Short mmCIF file of C-alpha atoms in Angstrom, two decimals:
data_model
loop_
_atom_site.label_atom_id
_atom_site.label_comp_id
_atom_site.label_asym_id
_atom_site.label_seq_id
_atom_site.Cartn_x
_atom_site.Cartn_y
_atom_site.Cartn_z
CA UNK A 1 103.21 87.41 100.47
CA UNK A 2 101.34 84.17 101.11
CA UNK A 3 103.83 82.50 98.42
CA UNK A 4 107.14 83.61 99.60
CA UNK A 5 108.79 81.79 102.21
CA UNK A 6 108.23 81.57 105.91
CA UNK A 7 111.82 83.47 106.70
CA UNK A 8 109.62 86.42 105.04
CA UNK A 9 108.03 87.20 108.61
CA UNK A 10 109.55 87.55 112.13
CA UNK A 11 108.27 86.43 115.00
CA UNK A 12 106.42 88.80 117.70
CA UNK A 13 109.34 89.05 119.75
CA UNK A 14 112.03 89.47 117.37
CA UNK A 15 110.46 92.30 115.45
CA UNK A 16 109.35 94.17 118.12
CA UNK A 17 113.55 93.89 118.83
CA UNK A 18 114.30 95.20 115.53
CA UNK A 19 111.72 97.12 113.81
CA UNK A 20 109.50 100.09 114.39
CA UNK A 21 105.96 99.32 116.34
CA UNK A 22 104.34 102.44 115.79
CA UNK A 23 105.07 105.43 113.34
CA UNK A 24 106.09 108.43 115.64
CA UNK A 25 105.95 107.64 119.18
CA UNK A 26 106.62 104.01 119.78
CA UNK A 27 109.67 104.59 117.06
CA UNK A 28 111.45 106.11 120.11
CA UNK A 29 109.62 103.68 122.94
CA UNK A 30 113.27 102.14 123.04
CA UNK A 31 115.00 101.17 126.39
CA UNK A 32 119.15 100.40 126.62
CA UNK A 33 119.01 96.57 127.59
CA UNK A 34 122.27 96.91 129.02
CA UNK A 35 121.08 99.19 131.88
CA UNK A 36 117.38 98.62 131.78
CA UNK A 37 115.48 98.28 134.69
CA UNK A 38 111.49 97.31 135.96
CA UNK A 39 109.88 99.66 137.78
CA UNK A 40 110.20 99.52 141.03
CA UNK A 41 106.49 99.62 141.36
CA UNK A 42 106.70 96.23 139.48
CA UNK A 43 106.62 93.96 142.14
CA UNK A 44 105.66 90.50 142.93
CA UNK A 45 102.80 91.84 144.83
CA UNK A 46 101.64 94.38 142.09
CA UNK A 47 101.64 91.29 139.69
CA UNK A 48 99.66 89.12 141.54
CA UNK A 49 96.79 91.38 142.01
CA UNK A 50 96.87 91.15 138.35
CA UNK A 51 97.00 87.53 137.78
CA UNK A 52 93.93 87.17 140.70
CA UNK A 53 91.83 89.27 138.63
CA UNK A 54 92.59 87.97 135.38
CA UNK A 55 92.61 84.09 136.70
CA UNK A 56 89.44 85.07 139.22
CA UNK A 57 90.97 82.88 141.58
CA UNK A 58 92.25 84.77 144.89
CA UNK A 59 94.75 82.29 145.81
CA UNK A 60 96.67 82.40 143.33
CA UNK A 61 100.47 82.72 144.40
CA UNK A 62 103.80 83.80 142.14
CA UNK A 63 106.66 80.96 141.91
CA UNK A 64 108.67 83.35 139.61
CA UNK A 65 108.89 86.71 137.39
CA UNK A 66 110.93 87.19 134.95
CA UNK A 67 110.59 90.55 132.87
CA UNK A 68 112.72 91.02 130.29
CA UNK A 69 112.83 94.63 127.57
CA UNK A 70 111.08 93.97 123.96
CA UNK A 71 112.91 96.95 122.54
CA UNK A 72 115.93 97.70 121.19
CA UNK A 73 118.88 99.60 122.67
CA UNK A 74 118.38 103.58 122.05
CA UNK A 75 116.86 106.34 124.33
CA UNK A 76 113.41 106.46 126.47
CA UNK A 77 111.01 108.92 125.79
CA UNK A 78 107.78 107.57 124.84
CA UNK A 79 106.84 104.52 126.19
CA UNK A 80 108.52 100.77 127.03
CA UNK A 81 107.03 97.74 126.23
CA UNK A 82 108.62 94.44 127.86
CA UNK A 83 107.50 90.82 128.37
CA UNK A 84 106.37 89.52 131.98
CA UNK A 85 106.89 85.45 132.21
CA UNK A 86 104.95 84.68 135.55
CA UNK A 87 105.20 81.11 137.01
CA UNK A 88 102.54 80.68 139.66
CA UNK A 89 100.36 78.09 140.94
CA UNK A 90 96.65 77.77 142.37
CA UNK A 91 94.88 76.15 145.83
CA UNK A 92 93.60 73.53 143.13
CA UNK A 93 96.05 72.94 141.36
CA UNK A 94 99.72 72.80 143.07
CA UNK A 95 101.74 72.15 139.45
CA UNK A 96 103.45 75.22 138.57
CA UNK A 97 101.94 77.09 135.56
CA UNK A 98 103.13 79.83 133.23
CA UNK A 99 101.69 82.65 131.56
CA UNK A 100 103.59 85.43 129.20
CA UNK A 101 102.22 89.02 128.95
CA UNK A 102 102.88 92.26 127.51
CA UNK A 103 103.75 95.37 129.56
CA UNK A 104 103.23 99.08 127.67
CA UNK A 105 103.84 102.13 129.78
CA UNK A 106 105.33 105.21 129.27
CA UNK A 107 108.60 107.04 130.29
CA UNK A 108 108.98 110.44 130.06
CA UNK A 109 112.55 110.83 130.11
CA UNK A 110 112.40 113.43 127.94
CA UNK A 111 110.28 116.46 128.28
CA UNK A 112 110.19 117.78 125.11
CA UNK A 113 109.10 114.98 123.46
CA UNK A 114 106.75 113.75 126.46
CA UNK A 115 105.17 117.35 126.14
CA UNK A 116 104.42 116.37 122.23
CA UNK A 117 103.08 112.94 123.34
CA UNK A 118 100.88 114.54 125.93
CA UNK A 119 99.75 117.16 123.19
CA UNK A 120 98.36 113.95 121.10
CA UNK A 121 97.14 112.33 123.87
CA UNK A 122 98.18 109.10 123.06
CA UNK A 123 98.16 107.52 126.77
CA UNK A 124 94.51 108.53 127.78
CA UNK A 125 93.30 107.20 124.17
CA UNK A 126 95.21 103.58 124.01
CA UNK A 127 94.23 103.01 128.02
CA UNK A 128 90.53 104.16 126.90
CA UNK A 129 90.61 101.89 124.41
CA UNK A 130 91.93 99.02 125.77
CA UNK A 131 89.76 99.53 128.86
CA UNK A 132 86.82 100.58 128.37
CA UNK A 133 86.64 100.56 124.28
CA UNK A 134 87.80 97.31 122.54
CA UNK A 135 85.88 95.20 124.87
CA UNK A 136 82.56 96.89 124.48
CA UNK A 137 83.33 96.70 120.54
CA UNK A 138 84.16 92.86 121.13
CA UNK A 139 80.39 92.32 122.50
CA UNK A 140 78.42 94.20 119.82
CA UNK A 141 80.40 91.90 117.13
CA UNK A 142 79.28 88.87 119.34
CA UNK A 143 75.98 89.97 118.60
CA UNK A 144 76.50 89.64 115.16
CA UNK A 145 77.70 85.59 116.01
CA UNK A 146 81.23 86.69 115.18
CA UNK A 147 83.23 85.16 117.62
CA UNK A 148 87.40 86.35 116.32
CA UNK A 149 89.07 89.00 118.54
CA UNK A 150 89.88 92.08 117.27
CA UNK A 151 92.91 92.02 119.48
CA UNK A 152 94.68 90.74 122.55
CA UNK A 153 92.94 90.87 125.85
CA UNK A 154 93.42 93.93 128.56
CA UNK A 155 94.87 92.54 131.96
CA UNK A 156 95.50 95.54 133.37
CA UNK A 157 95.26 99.41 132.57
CA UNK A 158 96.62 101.72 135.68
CA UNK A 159 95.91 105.39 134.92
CA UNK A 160 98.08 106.34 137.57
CA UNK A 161 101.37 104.83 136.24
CA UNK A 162 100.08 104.91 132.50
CA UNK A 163 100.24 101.76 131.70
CA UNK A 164 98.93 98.93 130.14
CA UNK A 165 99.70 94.63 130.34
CA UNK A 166 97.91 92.98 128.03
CA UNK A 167 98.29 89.54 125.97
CA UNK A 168 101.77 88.37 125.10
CA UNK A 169 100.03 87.19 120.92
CA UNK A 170 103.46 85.17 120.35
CA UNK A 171 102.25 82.86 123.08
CA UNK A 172 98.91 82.27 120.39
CA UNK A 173 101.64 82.29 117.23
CA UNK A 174 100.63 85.83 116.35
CA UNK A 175 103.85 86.90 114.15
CA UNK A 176 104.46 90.27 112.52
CA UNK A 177 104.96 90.48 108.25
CA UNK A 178 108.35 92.12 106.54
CA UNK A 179 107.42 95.84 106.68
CA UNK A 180 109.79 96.44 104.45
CA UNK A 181 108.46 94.36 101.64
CA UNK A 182 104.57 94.82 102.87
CA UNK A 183 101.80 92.52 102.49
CA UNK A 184 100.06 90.87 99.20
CA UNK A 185 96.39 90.03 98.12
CA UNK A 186 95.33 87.28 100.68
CA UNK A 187 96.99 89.64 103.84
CA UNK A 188 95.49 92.43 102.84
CA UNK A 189 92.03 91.38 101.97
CA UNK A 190 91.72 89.50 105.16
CA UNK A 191 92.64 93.33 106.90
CA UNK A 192 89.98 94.72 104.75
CA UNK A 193 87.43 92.33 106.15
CA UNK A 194 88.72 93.15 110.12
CA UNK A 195 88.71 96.62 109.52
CA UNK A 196 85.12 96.95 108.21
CA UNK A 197 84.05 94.65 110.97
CA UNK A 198 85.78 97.66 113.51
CA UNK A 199 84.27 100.13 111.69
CA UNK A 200 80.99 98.95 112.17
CA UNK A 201 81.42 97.70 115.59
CA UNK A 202 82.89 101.49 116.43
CA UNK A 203 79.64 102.93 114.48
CA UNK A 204 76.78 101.14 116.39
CA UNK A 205 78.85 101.63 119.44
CA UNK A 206 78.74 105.64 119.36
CA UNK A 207 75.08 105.10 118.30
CA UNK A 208 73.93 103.48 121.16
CA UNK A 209 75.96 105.54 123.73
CA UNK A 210 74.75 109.04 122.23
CA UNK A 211 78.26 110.09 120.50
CA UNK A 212 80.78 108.80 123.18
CA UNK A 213 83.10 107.47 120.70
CA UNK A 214 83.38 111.45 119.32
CA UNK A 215 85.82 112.15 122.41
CA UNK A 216 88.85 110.52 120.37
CA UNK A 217 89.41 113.53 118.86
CA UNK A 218 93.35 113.14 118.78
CA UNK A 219 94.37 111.62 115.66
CA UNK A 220 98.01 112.19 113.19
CA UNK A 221 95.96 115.13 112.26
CA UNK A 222 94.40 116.96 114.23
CA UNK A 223 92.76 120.22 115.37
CA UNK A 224 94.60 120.70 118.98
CA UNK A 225 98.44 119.97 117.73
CA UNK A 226 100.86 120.06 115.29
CA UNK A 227 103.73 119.06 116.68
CA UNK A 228 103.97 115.89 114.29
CA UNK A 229 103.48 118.53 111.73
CA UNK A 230 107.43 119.32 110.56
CA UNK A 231 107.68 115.50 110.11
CA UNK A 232 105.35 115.59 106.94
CA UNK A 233 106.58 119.00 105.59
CA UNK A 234 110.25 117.64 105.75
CA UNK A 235 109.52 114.59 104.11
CA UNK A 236 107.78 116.61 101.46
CA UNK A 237 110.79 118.52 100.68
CA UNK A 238 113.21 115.83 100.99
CA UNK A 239 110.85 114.13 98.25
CA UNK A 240 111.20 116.97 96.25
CA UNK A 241 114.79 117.25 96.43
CA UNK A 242 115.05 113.84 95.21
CA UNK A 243 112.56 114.66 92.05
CA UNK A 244 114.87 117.83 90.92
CA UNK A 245 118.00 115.34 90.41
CA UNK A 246 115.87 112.65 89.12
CA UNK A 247 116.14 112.62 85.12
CA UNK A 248 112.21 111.04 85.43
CA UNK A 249 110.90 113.86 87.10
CA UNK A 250 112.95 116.88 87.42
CA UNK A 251 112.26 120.44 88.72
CA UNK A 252 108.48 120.31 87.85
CA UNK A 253 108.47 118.53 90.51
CA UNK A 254 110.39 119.87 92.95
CA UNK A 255 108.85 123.24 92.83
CA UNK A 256 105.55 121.87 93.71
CA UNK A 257 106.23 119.56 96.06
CA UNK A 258 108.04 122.69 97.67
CA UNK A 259 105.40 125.15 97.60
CA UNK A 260 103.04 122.36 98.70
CA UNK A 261 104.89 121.64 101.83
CA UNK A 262 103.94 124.73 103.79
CA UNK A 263 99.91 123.61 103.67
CA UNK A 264 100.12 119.54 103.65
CA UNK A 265 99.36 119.61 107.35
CA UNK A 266 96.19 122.24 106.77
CA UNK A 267 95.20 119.55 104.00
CA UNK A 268 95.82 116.61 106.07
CA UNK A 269 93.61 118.20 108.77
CA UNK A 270 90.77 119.05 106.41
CA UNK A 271 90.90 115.60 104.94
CA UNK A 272 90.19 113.95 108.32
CA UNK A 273 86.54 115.48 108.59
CA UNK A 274 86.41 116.38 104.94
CA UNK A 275 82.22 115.64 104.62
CA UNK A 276 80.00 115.78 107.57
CA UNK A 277 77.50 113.95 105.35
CA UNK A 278 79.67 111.25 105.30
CA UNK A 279 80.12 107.69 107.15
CA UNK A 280 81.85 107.94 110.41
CA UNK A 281 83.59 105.80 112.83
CA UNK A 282 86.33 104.88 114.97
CA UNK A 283 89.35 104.55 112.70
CA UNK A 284 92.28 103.10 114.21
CA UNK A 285 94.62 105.91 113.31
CA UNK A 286 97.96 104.17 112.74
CA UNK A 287 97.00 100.87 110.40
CA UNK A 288 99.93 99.92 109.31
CA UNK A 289 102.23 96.44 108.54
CA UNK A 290 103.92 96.44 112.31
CA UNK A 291 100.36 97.37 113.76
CA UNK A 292 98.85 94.09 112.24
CA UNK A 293 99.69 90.50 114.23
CA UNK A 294 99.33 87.45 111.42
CA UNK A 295 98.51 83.73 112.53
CA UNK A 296 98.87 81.10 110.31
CA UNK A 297 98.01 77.21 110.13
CA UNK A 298 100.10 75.21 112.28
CA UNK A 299 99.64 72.19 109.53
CA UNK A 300 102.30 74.43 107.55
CA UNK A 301 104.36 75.69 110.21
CA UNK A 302 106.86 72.46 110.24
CA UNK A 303 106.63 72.17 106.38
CA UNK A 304 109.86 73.23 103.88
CA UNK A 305 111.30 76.71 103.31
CA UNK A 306 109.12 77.84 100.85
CA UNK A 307 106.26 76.40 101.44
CA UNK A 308 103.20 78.68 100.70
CA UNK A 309 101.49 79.45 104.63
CA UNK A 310 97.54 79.58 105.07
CA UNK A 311 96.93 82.64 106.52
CA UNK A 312 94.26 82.13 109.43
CA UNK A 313 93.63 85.16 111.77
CA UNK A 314 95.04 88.75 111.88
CA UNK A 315 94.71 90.98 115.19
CA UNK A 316 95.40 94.92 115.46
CA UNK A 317 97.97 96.35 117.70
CA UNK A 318 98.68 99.84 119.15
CA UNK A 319 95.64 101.94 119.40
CA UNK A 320 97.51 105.36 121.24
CA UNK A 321 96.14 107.22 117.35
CA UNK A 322 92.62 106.12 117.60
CA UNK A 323 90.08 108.60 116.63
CA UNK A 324 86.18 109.67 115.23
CA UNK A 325 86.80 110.19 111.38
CA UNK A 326 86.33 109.52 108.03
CA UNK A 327 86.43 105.58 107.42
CA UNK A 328 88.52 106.22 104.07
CA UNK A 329 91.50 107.51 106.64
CA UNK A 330 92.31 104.06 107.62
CA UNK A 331 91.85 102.86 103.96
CA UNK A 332 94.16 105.92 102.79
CA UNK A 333 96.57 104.87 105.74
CA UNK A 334 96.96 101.12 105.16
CA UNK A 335 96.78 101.04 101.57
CA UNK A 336 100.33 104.29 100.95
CA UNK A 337 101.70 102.57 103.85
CA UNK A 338 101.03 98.65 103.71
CA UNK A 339 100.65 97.05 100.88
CA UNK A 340 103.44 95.56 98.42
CA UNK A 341 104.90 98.16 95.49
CA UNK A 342 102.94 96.56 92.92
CA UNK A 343 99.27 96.60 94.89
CA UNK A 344 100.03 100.49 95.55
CA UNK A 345 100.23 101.23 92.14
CA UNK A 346 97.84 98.82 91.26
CA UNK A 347 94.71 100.72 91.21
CA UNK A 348 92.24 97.76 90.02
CA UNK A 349 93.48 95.86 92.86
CA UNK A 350 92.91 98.27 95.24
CA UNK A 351 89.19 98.98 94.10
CA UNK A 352 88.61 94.97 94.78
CA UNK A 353 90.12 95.86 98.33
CA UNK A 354 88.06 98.60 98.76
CA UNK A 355 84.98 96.87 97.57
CA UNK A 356 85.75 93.70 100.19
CA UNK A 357 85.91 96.73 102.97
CA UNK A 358 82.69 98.07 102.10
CA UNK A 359 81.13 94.27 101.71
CA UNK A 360 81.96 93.86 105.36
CA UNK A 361 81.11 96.53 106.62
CA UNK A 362 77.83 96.70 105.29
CA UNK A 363 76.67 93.55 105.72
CA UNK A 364 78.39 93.87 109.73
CA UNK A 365 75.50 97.01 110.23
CA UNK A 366 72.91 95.36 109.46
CA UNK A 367 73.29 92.12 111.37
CA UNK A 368 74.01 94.74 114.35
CA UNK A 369 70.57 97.01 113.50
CA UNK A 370 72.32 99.92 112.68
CA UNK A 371 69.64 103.02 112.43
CA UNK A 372 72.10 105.17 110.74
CA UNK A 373 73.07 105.39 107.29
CA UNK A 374 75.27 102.52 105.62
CA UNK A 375 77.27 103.99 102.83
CA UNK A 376 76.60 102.67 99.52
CA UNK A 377 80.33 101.79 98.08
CA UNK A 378 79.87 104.85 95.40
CA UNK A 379 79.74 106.84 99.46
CA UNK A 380 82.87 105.22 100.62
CA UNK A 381 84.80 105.82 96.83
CA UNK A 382 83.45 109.66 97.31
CA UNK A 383 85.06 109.93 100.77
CA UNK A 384 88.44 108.26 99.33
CA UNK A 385 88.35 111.14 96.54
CA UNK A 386 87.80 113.91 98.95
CA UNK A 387 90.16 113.13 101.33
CA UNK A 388 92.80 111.62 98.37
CA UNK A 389 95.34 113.91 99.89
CA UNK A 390 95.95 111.39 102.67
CA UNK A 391 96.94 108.56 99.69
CA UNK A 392 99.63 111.49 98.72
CA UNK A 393 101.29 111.91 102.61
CA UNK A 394 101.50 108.43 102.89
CA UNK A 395 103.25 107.67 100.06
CA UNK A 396 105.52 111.11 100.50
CA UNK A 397 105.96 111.09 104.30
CA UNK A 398 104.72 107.55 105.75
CA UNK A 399 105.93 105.04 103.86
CA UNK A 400 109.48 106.31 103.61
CA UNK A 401 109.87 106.00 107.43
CA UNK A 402 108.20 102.88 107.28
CA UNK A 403 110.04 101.01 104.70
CA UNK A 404 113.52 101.85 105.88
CA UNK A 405 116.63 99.93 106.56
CA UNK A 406 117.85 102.40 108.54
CA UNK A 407 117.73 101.44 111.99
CA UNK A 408 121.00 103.25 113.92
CA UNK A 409 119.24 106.98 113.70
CA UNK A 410 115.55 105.44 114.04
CA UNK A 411 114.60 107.47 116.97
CA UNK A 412 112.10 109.92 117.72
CA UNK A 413 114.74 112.81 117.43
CA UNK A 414 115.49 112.28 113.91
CA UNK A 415 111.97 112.94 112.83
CA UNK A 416 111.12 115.98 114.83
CA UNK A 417 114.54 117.19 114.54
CA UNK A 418 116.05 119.66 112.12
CA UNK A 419 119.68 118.66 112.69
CA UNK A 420 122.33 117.31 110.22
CA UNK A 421 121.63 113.64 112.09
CA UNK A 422 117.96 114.27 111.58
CA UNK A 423 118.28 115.20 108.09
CA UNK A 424 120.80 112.51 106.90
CA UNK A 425 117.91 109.94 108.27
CA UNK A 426 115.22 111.33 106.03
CA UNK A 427 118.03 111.36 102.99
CA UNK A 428 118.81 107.54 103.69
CA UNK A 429 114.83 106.92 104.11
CA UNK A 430 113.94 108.58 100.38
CA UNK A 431 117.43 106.80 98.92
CA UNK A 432 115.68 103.32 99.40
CA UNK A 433 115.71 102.40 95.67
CA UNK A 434 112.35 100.79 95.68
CA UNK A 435 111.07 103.63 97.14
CA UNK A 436 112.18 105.80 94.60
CA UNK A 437 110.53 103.53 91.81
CA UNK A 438 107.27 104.04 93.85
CA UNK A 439 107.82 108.12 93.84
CA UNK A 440 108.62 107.88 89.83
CA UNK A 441 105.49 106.06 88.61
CA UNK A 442 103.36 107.72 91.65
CA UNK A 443 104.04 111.54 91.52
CA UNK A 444 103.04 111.54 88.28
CA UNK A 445 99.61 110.12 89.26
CA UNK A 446 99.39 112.08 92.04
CA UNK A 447 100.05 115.51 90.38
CA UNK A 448 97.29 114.17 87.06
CA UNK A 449 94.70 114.28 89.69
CA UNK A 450 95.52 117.46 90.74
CA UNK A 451 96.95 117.02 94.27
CA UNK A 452 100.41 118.63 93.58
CA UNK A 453 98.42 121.91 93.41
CA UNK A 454 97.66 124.35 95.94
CA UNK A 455 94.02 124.47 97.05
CA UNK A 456 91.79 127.23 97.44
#
């Protein structure tokens, strides 16, 4: 992607408008802008408590607040995420100043789905992280002299009210790719290198603090709920609905992929903690194109359309999926989900990827003294071909919802859902003709290594 041109990518703001943020639950984090309203908790004096702590300076006082919704018009269930423009001033310094953050919190408008949220966990985890977590993982990579965030900075995390404000990235020119067309070489090596750097940050962590890490326990799969679980097994079968009228792969096809369907969530659980012998760590859970903030060099910024962009600094986003696994599920996750059409199916090209990961992460444990093991990259390759059945739900399930132009019926409902709405969304999402050239030159693979078959 680093040689197409700059209208490729959206800004922070305006894709957080118009696309997905996170697969399941922030796809229905969506608030009518037409009636929305702050919190009435929200108030000038709430935010100034904020901006005290954050500024350490006590007399600090609010000019202004303007908070405006970052999503797009639809229904409230999950959560809402909307931007806070403070103008304040300080005792030293009497010249108004601004600042632009990022409120997350949820709203549970909707108890069935809040009751699935709450089954995942995914409040507790992404306020954990961001409080507690991230920063601690920040330090041990200062120890290693790197210096680059892993992602924006916590302001504020209130249990009570679930929520989270953290760095507005636009502010920093943070922008998000086109998940639609997904991200090339030079994008996603330099995610290969931050990833193995979390990985081993998240490893020496749980090291040092006896297993702590170990409570994320709440992942896509998982061993306390399924509720996300009809979303992959009607994916599944829309997939193979689409291979018995396709003249490439015909009812072969479709009579595995239906017989599979039934046991791809039992097989996505097992693949999370395939090995105990294997490498653990903190995976992110939900690495994914929208999940990933991009910075490039301002030098090329006021160049010509089509000007090739130096990609500088990438930051992770969303961390309500983050969880003590395998480090091949992120790899598995990122690579079905993320990367352009021709570096999915491009299996030398994803072995140099993998091979950067492991490169990075390596060399990250040892400048941190890590007394555990360090996978050898012939470990990490093993744990991608044990848990391969992750590569196969992303590219049946994932990447479909990810990839789609379909934005009306993008809501939380029309995933769990088993309606004629729900299932005219997953229809549109598998008619996506480049999609459909992934599924013909993929299925094949998938079903040569055996992972069209039943296991035992």
């Amino acid at each position: 992607m680093g040689n197409k041109s700059p209208d490729a990518y959206h800004c922070y703001e305006e894709t957080l408008q118009t696309t997905r943020v996170g697969l399941f639950f922030n796809i229905a984090s969506m608030c009518n802008t037409n009636t929305w309203q702050a919190p009435l908790w929200l108030d000038n004096a709430y935010l100034e408590k904020v901006l005290r702590s954050y500024l350490k300076d006590d007399n600090v006082t609010i000019v202004d607040v303007k908070i405006h919704p970052v999503n797009p018009n639809g229904e409230n269930y999950a959560s809402v995420m909307s931007r806070i423009k403070i103008t304040f001033k300080q005792f030293k310094n009497q010249e108004s100043q601004q600042l632009s953050f990022i409120l997350k919190y949820s709203y549970e408008s909707d108890a069935y789905v809040a009751n699935i949220m709450n089954s995942y966990d995914v409040y507790n985890t992404e306020m954990k992280m961001y409080e507690q977590i991230l920063p601690q993982l920040a330090k041990v990579l200062q120890e290693s002299g790197d210096m680059n965030k892993l992602c924006a900075d916590t302001l504020k995390v209130d249990y009570e009210r679930s929520t989270i404000i953290f760095e507005d990235l636009s502010v920093q020119n943070y922008v998000m790719a086109n998940r639609q067309r997904g991200l090339d070489m030079p994008h996603a090596s330099m995610v290969m290198k931050k990833l193995g750097k979390f990985h081993a940050a998240g490893a020496v962590l749980n090291e040092r603090q006896n297993g702590t890490l170990q409570q994320f326990d709440h992942g896509i799969f998982n061993r306390h709920s399924r509720s996300f679980g009809c979303i992959f097994e009607n994916f599944c079968l829309e997939v193979a609905n689409f291979a018995k009228d396709s003249p490439d792969l015909g009812i072969y096809y479709h009579d595995k992929l239906t017989k599979l369907s039934n046991h791809i969530v039992d097989y996505g659980i097992k693949a999370y903690t395939a090995n105990p012998h294997h490498f653990y760590t903190l995976s992110h859970g939900d690495l994914w194109t929208n999940n990933i903030m991009m910075r490039y060099d301002k030098a090329n910024e006021a160049e010509s359309i089509g000007t090739k962009r130096v990609l500088k600094d990438i930051m992770f986003i969303d961390f309500q999926l983050c969880n003590w696994s395998l480090a091949a599920v992120d790899l598995h996750y990122f690579f079905n989900t993320s990367l352009e059409s021709n570096l999915l199916m491009d299996s030398i090209a994803q072995a140099n990827l993998v091979q950067l990961y492991h490169s990075e992460l390596s060399d990250t444990l040892k400048k941190l003294g890590y007394d555990g093991h360090i996978p050898t990259l012939r470990e990490i390759w093993m744990q991608l071909e044990e848990s391969k059945i992750l590569a196969l739900i992303g590219v049946i399930a994932q990447r479909p919802i990810m990839t789609s132009s379909q934005s009306d019926d993008a809501d939380i409902h029309s995933l769990l859902d088993d309606d004629e709405r729900a299932r005219n969304f997953r229809k549109n999402c598998v008619n996506n003709k480049d999609y459909q050239i992934i599924l013909k030159n993929m299925l094949p693979v998938f079903d040569r290594r055996g992972l069209l078959d039943l296991q035992k």
